[in-house]
Amino acid sequence: MKSSADVQSVDACNVRLVDPERVASVNARMPAEADVVDTADVFSLLGDPRRLKLLVALLDGELCVCDLAAVTGMSESATSHALRLLRAHRVVAVRRDGRMAYYRLDDAHVRMLVDLAVAHTEHTDAMHPERHGHPERSDA
């Protein structure tokens, strides 16, 4: 039986920098730590199915809270709470018209993230083939 030290040695690098030029290039384009944290926060927001449904609904354009609640099946209160969180992270923007609040995706970058995420999952039956009602295809 292998000890934990044997397992760790397999995972460890014997050479600290195999390609120092490439490492320097990657480090040069690496975002600041605060930007990495903020980006991870956005992805965590997109990781909630209810919030993602709101964003997908907004791909078609601006909608009020009532309509978003109807589309997503959430209560108006839960919808408002989710939208406040998304707005605080600059994922959605709001326009007020009297007592009505209309939400939209904040910018083209958010639209691209949502579009790409949905397109990716539509093309990856391998993740959960059982959800699609057909066996795994060999032609994919």
PDB file of N, CA and C in Angstrom, residues 14-81:
ATOM      1  N   ASN A  14       8.793  18.126 -10.190  1.00  0.00           N
ATOM      2  CA  ASN A  14      10.216  17.948  -9.920  1.00  0.00           C
ATOM      3  C   ASN A  14      11.011  19.165 -10.377  1.00  0.00           C
ATOM      4  N   VAL A  15      10.481  19.865 -11.380  1.00  0.00           N
ATOM      5  CA  VAL A  15      11.139  21.061 -11.895  1.00  0.00           C
ATOM      6  C   VAL A  15      10.219  22.230 -11.587  1.00  0.00           C
ATOM      7  N   ARG A  16      10.728  23.259 -10.959  1.00  0.00           N
ATOM      8  CA  ARG A  16       9.887  24.373 -10.529  1.00  0.00           C
ATOM      9  C   ARG A  16       9.361  25.203 -11.699  1.00  0.00           C
ATOM     10  N   LEU A  17      10.157  25.483 -12.713  1.00  0.00           N
ATOM     11  CA  LEU A  17       9.683  26.219 -13.887  1.00  0.00           C
ATOM     12  C   LEU A  17      10.176  25.509 -15.143  1.00  0.00           C
ATOM     13  N   VAL A  18       9.256  24.872 -15.823  1.00  0.00           N
ATOM     14  CA  VAL A  18       9.599  24.180 -17.055  1.00  0.00           C
ATOM     15  C   VAL A  18       9.742  25.180 -18.195  1.00  0.00           C
ATOM     16  N   ASP A  19       8.863  26.173 -18.234  1.00  0.00           N
ATOM     17  CA  ASP A  19       8.853  27.161 -19.318  1.00  0.00           C
ATOM     18  C   ASP A  19       8.763  28.556 -18.701  1.00  0.00           C
ATOM     19  N   PRO A  20       9.896  29.092 -18.228  1.00  0.00           N
ATOM     20  CA  PRO A  20       9.870  30.374 -17.518  1.00  0.00           C
ATOM     21  C   PRO A  20       9.321  31.528 -18.356  1.00  0.00           C
ATOM     22  N   GLU A  21       9.557  31.526 -19.671  1.00  0.00           N
ATOM     23  CA  GLU A  21       9.037  32.604 -20.522  1.00  0.00           C
ATOM     24  C   GLU A  21       7.514  32.578 -20.566  1.00  0.00           C
ATOM     25  N   ARG A  22       6.969  31.383 -20.669  1.00  0.00           N
ATOM     26  CA  ARG A  22       5.507  31.262 -20.708  1.00  0.00           C
ATOM     27  C   ARG A  22       4.898  31.657 -19.368  1.00  0.00           C
ATOM     28  N   VAL A  23       5.534  31.248 -18.290  1.00  0.00           N
ATOM     29  CA  VAL A  23       5.053  31.618 -16.950  1.00  0.00           C
ATOM     30  C   VAL A  23       5.078  33.132 -16.796  1.00  0.00           C
ATOM     31  N   ALA A  24       6.127  33.773 -17.260  1.00  0.00           N
ATOM     32  CA  ALA A  24       6.222  35.236 -17.181  1.00  0.00           C
ATOM     33  C   ALA A  24       5.133  35.889 -18.025  1.00  0.00           C
ATOM     34  N   SER A  25       4.863  35.335 -19.202  1.00  0.00           N
ATOM     35  CA  SER A  25       3.821  35.873 -20.081  1.00  0.00           C
ATOM     36  C   SER A  25       2.441  35.766 -19.432  1.00  0.00           C
ATOM     37  N   VAL A  26       2.166  34.606 -18.845  1.00  0.00           N
ATOM     38  CA  VAL A  26       0.868  34.410 -18.173  1.00  0.00           C
ATOM     39  C   VAL A  26       0.753  35.352 -16.984  1.00  0.00           C
ATOM     40  N   ASN A  27       1.814  35.466 -16.195  1.00  0.00           N
ATOM     41  CA  ASN A  27       1.792  36.375 -15.042  1.00  0.00           C
ATOM     42  C   ASN A  27       1.580  37.818 -15.474  1.00  0.00           C
ATOM     43  N   ALA A  28       2.131  38.201 -16.615  1.00  0.00           N
ATOM     44  CA  ALA A  28       2.001  39.580 -17.095  1.00  0.00           C
ATOM     45  C   ALA A  28       0.556  39.929 -17.447  1.00  0.00           C
ATOM     46  N   ARG A  29      -0.200  38.948 -17.919  1.00  0.00           N
ATOM     47  CA  ARG A  29      -1.589  39.230 -18.303  1.00  0.00           C
ATOM     48  C   ARG A  29      -2.596  38.834 -17.229  1.00  0.00           C
ATOM     49  N   MET A  30      -2.118  38.302 -16.112  1.00  0.00           N
ATOM     50  CA  MET A  30      -3.005  37.903 -15.022  1.00  0.00           C
ATOM     51  C   MET A  30      -3.648  39.145 -14.403  1.00  0.00           C
ATOM     52  N   PRO A  31      -4.984  39.143 -14.272  1.00  0.00           N
ATOM     53  CA  PRO A  31      -5.650  40.300 -13.654  1.00  0.00           C
ATOM     54  C   PRO A  31      -5.215  40.469 -12.201  1.00  0.00           C
ATOM     55  N   ALA A  32      -5.439  41.659 -11.681  1.00  0.00           N
ATOM     56  CA  ALA A  32      -5.155  41.930 -10.268  1.00  0.00           C
ATOM     57  C   ALA A  32      -6.010  41.010  -9.401  1.00  0.00           C
ATOM     58  N   GLU A  33      -5.540  40.708  -8.214  1.00  0.00           N
ATOM     59  CA  GLU A  33      -6.241  39.778  -7.321  1.00  0.00           C
ATOM     60  C   GLU A  33      -7.681  40.231  -7.047  1.00  0.00           C
ATOM     61  N   ALA A  34      -7.886  41.524  -6.844  1.00  0.00           N
ATOM     62  CA  ALA A  34      -9.243  42.031  -6.592  1.00  0.00           C
ATOM     63  C   ALA A  34     -10.153  41.771  -7.794  1.00  0.00           C
ATOM     64  N   ASP A  35      -9.613  41.896  -9.004  1.00  0.00           N
ATOM     65  CA  ASP A  35     -10.405  41.632 -10.208  1.00  0.00           C
ATOM     66  C   ASP A  35     -10.748  40.146 -10.334  1.00  0.00           C
ATOM     67  N   VAL A  36      -9.821  39.286  -9.948  1.00  0.00           N
ATOM     68  CA  VAL A  36     -10.086  37.846  -9.969  1.00  0.00           C
ATOM     69  C   VAL A  36     -11.201  37.511  -8.980  1.00  0.00           C
ATOM     70  N   VAL A  37     -11.152  38.098  -7.806  1.00  0.00           N
ATOM     71  CA  VAL A  37     -12.188  37.863  -6.794  1.00  0.00           C
ATOM     72  C   VAL A  37     -13.545  38.364  -7.292  1.00  0.00           C
ATOM     73  N   ASP A  38     -13.575  39.562  -7.877  1.00  0.00           N
ATOM     74  CA  ASP A  38     -14.835  40.110  -8.401  1.00  0.00           C
ATOM     75  C   ASP A  38     -15.394  39.234  -9.519  1.00  0.00           C
ATOM     76  N   THR A  39     -14.526  38.725 -10.385  1.00  0.00           N
ATOM     77  CA  THR A  39     -14.965  37.851 -11.473  1.00  0.00           C
ATOM     78  C   THR A  39     -15.528  36.549 -10.920  1.00  0.00           C
ATOM     79  N   ALA A  40     -14.873  35.992  -9.918  1.00  0.00           N
ATOM     80  CA  ALA A  40     -15.381  34.771  -9.285  1.00  0.00           C
ATOM     81  C   ALA A  40     -16.754  35.025  -8.665  1.00  0.00           C
ATOM     82  N   ASP A  41     -16.946  36.211  -8.093  1.00  0.00           N
ATOM     83  CA  ASP A  41     -18.255  36.572  -7.532  1.00  0.00           C
ATOM     84  C   ASP A  41     -19.337  36.564  -8.606  1.00  0.00           C
ATOM     85  N   VAL A  42     -19.015  37.097  -9.782  1.00  0.00           N
ATOM     86  CA  VAL A  42     -19.989  37.110 -10.882  1.00  0.00           C
ATOM     87  C   VAL A  42     -20.336  35.681 -11.280  1.00  0.00           C
ATOM     88  N   PHE A  43     -19.322  34.824 -11.404  1.00  0.00           N
ATOM     89  CA  PHE A  43     -19.608  33.438 -11.763  1.00  0.00           C
ATOM     90  C   PHE A  43     -20.432  32.740 -10.690  1.00  0.00           C
ATOM     91  N   SER A  44     -20.217  33.058  -9.427  1.00  0.00           N
ATOM     92  CA  SER A  44     -21.035  32.442  -8.382  1.00  0.00           C
ATOM     93  C   SER A  44     -22.479  32.923  -8.487  1.00  0.00           C
ATOM     94  N   LEU A  45     -22.686  34.170  -8.878  1.00  0.00           N
ATOM     95  CA  LEU A  45     -24.048  34.669  -9.090  1.00  0.00           C
ATOM     96  C   LEU A  45     -24.723  33.917 -10.232  1.00  0.00           C
ATOM     97  N   LEU A  46     -23.970  33.636 -11.283  1.00  0.00           N
ATOM     98  CA  LEU A  46     -24.516  32.907 -12.426  1.00  0.00           C
ATOM     99  C   LEU A  46     -24.748  31.434 -12.094  1.00  0.00           C
ATOM    100  N   GLY A  47     -24.145  30.965 -11.004  1.00  0.00           N
ATOM    101  CA  GLY A  47     -24.270  29.565 -10.621  1.00  0.00           C
ATOM    102  C   GLY A  47     -25.593  29.210  -9.965  1.00  0.00           C
ATOM    103  N   ASP A  48     -26.411  30.185  -9.644  1.00  0.00           N
ATOM    104  CA  ASP A  48     -27.713  29.921  -9.044  1.00  0.00           C
ATOM    105  C   ASP A  48     -28.757  29.811 -10.153  1.00  0.00           C
ATOM    106  N   PRO A  49     -29.449  28.669 -10.271  1.00  0.00           N
ATOM    107  CA  PRO A  49     -30.405  28.494 -11.371  1.00  0.00           C
ATOM    108  C   PRO A  49     -31.494  29.564 -11.439  1.00  0.00           C
ATOM    109  N   ARG A  50     -31.964  30.045 -10.293  1.00  0.00           N
ATOM    110  CA  ARG A  50     -33.028  31.064 -10.315  1.00  0.00           C
ATOM    111  C   ARG A  50     -32.505  32.381 -10.877  1.00  0.00           C
ATOM    112  N   ARG A  51     -31.314  32.777 -10.452  1.00  0.00           N
ATOM    113  CA  ARG A  51     -30.738  34.019 -10.979  1.00  0.00           C
ATOM    114  C   ARG A  51     -30.404  33.863 -12.454  1.00  0.00           C
ATOM    115  N   LEU A  52     -29.928  32.692 -12.834  1.00  0.00           N
ATOM    116  CA  LEU A  52     -29.612  32.467 -14.240  1.00  0.00           C
ATOM    117  C   LEU A  52     -30.870  32.549 -15.101  1.00  0.00           C
ATOM    118  N   LYS A  53     -31.990  32.035 -14.600  1.00  0.00           N
ATOM    119  CA  LYS A  53     -33.253  32.155 -15.341  1.00  0.00           C
ATOM    120  C   LYS A  53     -33.625  33.621 -15.548  1.00  0.00           C
ATOM    121  N   LEU A  54     -33.396  34.434 -14.534  1.00  0.00           N
ATOM    122  CA  LEU A  54     -33.672  35.869 -14.682  1.00  0.00           C
ATOM    123  C   LEU A  54     -32.831  36.457 -15.810  1.00  0.00           C
ATOM    124  N   LEU A  55     -31.568  36.087 -15.835  1.00  0.00           N
ATOM    125  CA  LEU A  55     -30.669  36.630 -16.859  1.00  0.00           C
ATOM    126  C   LEU A  55     -31.039  36.126 -18.248  1.00  0.00           C
ATOM    127  N   VAL A  56     -31.401  34.868 -18.343  1.00  0.00           N
ATOM    128  CA  VAL A  56     -31.832  34.332 -19.639  1.00  0.00           C
ATOM    129  C   VAL A  56     -33.087  35.069 -20.105  1.00  0.00           C
ATOM    130  N   ALA A  57     -34.009  35.330 -19.184  1.00  0.00           N
ATOM    131  CA  ALA A  57     -35.232  36.076 -19.538  1.00  0.00           C
ATOM    132  C   ALA A  57     -34.877  37.463 -20.064  1.00  0.00           C
ATOM    133  N   LEU A  58     -33.832  38.063 -19.505  1.00  0.00           N
ATOM    134  CA  LEU A  58     -33.449  39.417 -19.910  1.00  0.00           C
ATOM    135  C   LEU A  58     -32.666  39.446 -21.218  1.00  0.00           C
ATOM    136  N   LEU A  59     -32.335  38.295 -21.764  1.00  0.00           N
ATOM    137  CA  LEU A  59     -31.677  38.272 -23.079  1.00  0.00           C
ATOM    138  C   LEU A  59     -32.583  38.878 -24.144  1.00  0.00           C
ATOM    139  N   ASP A  60     -33.907  38.768 -23.948  1.00  0.00           N
ATOM    140  CA  ASP A  60     -34.866  39.324 -24.901  1.00  0.00           C
ATOM    141  C   ASP A  60     -35.115  40.805 -24.698  1.00  0.00           C
ATOM    142  N   GLY A  61     -34.525  41.397 -23.667  1.00  0.00           N
ATOM    143  CA  GLY A  61     -34.697  42.818 -23.416  1.00  0.00           C
ATOM    144  C   GLY A  61     -35.257  43.075 -22.028  1.00  0.00           C
ATOM    145  N   GLU A  62     -35.573  44.315 -21.809  1.00  0.00           N
ATOM    146  CA  GLU A  62     -36.011  44.827 -20.519  1.00  0.00           C
ATOM    147  C   GLU A  62     -37.346  44.216 -20.087  1.00  0.00           C
ATOM    148  N   LEU A  63     -37.441  43.877 -18.788  1.00  0.00           N
ATOM    149  CA  LEU A  63     -38.688  43.378 -18.210  1.00  0.00           C
ATOM    150  C   LEU A  63     -38.856  43.951 -16.810  1.00  0.00           C
ATOM    151  N   CYS A  64     -40.109  44.112 -16.391  1.00  0.00           N
ATOM    152  CA  CYS A  64     -40.377  44.581 -15.028  1.00  0.00           C
ATOM    153  C   CYS A  64     -40.323  43.390 -14.070  1.00  0.00           C
ATOM    154  N   VAL A  65     -40.281  43.691 -12.782  1.00  0.00           N
ATOM    155  CA  VAL A  65     -40.179  42.663 -11.747  1.00  0.00           C
ATOM    156  C   VAL A  65     -41.346  41.684 -11.843  1.00  0.00           C
ATOM    157  N   CYS A  66     -42.550  42.191 -12.052  1.00  0.00           N
ATOM    158  CA  CYS A  66     -43.734  41.324 -12.133  1.00  0.00           C
ATOM    159  C   CYS A  66     -43.603  40.316 -13.270  1.00  0.00           C
ATOM    160  N   ASP A  67     -43.175  40.796 -14.435  1.00  0.00           N
ATOM    161  CA  ASP A  67     -43.028  39.910 -15.588  1.00  0.00           C
ATOM    162  C   ASP A  67     -41.897  38.907 -15.365  1.00  0.00           C
ATOM    163  N   LEU A  68     -40.812  39.351 -14.746  1.00  0.00           N
ATOM    164  CA  LEU A  68     -39.704  38.435 -14.452  1.00  0.00           C
ATOM    165  C   LEU A  68     -40.142  37.358 -13.470  1.00  0.00           C
ATOM    166  N   ALA A  69     -40.943  37.721 -12.483  1.00  0.00           N
ATOM    167  CA  ALA A  69     -41.460  36.747 -11.525  1.00  0.00           C
ATOM    168  C   ALA A  69     -42.333  35.718 -12.243  1.00  0.00           C
ATOM    169  N   ALA A  70     -43.168  36.189 -13.159  1.00  0.00           N
ATOM    170  CA  ALA A  70     -44.040  35.281 -13.906  1.00  0.00           C
ATOM    171  C   ALA A  70     -43.229  34.335 -14.791  1.00  0.00           C
ATOM    172  N   VAL A  71     -42.221  34.849 -15.441  1.00  0.00           N
ATOM    173  CA  VAL A  71     -41.393  34.041 -16.341  1.00  0.00           C
ATOM    174  C   VAL A  71     -40.612  32.973 -15.571  1.00  0.00           C
ATOM    175  N   THR A  72     -40.098  33.330 -14.404  1.00  0.00           N
ATOM    176  CA  THR A  72     -39.229  32.418 -13.660  1.00  0.00           C
ATOM    177  C   THR A  72     -39.962  31.538 -12.662  1.00  0.00           C
ATOM    178  N   GLY A  73     -41.213  31.898 -12.348  1.00  0.00           N
ATOM    179  CA  GLY A  73     -41.965  31.142 -11.358  1.00  0.00           C
ATOM    180  C   GLY A  73     -41.576  31.485  -9.928  1.00  0.00           C
ATOM    181  N   MET A  74     -40.829  32.561  -9.751  1.00  0.00           N
ATOM    182  CA  MET A  74     -40.428  33.012  -8.421  1.00  0.00           C
ATOM    183  C   MET A  74     -41.460  34.013  -7.901  1.00  0.00           C
ATOM    184  N   SER A  75     -41.470  34.212  -6.603  1.00  0.00           N
ATOM    185  CA  SER A  75     -42.324  35.258  -6.050  1.00  0.00           C
ATOM    186  C   SER A  75     -41.731  36.610  -6.434  1.00  0.00           C
ATOM    187  N   GLU A  76     -42.557  37.646  -6.373  1.00  0.00           N
ATOM    188  CA  GLU A  76     -42.042  38.989  -6.675  1.00  0.00           C
ATOM    189  C   GLU A  76     -40.976  39.397  -5.669  1.00  0.00           C
ATOM    190  N   SER A  77     -41.154  39.002  -4.415  1.00  0.00           N
ATOM    191  CA  SER A  77     -40.180  39.329  -3.382  1.00  0.00           C
ATOM    192  C   SER A  77     -38.833  38.647  -3.665  1.00  0.00           C
ATOM    193  N   ALA A  78     -38.856  37.361  -3.992  1.00  0.00           N
ATOM    194  CA  ALA A  78     -37.621  36.633  -4.302  1.00  0.00           C
ATOM    195  C   ALA A  78     -36.968  37.187  -5.561  1.00  0.00           C
ATOM    196  N   THR A  79     -37.798  37.558  -6.530  1.00  0.00           N
ATOM    197  CA  THR A  79     -37.282  38.143  -7.766  1.00  0.00           C
ATOM    198  C   THR A  79     -36.588  39.457  -7.472  1.00  0.00           C
ATOM    199  N   SER A  80     -37.224  40.315  -6.687  1.00  0.00           N
ATOM    200  CA  SER A  80     -36.626  41.605  -6.330  1.00  0.00           C
ATOM    201  C   SER A  80     -35.309  41.421  -5.586  1.00  0.00           C
ATOM    202  N   HIS A  81     -35.289  40.466  -4.671  1.00  0.00           N
ATOM    203  CA  HIS A  81     -34.064  40.207  -3.906  1.00  0.00           C
ATOM    204  C   HIS A  81     -32.927  39.763  -4.834  1.00  0.00           C
TER     205      HIS A  81
END
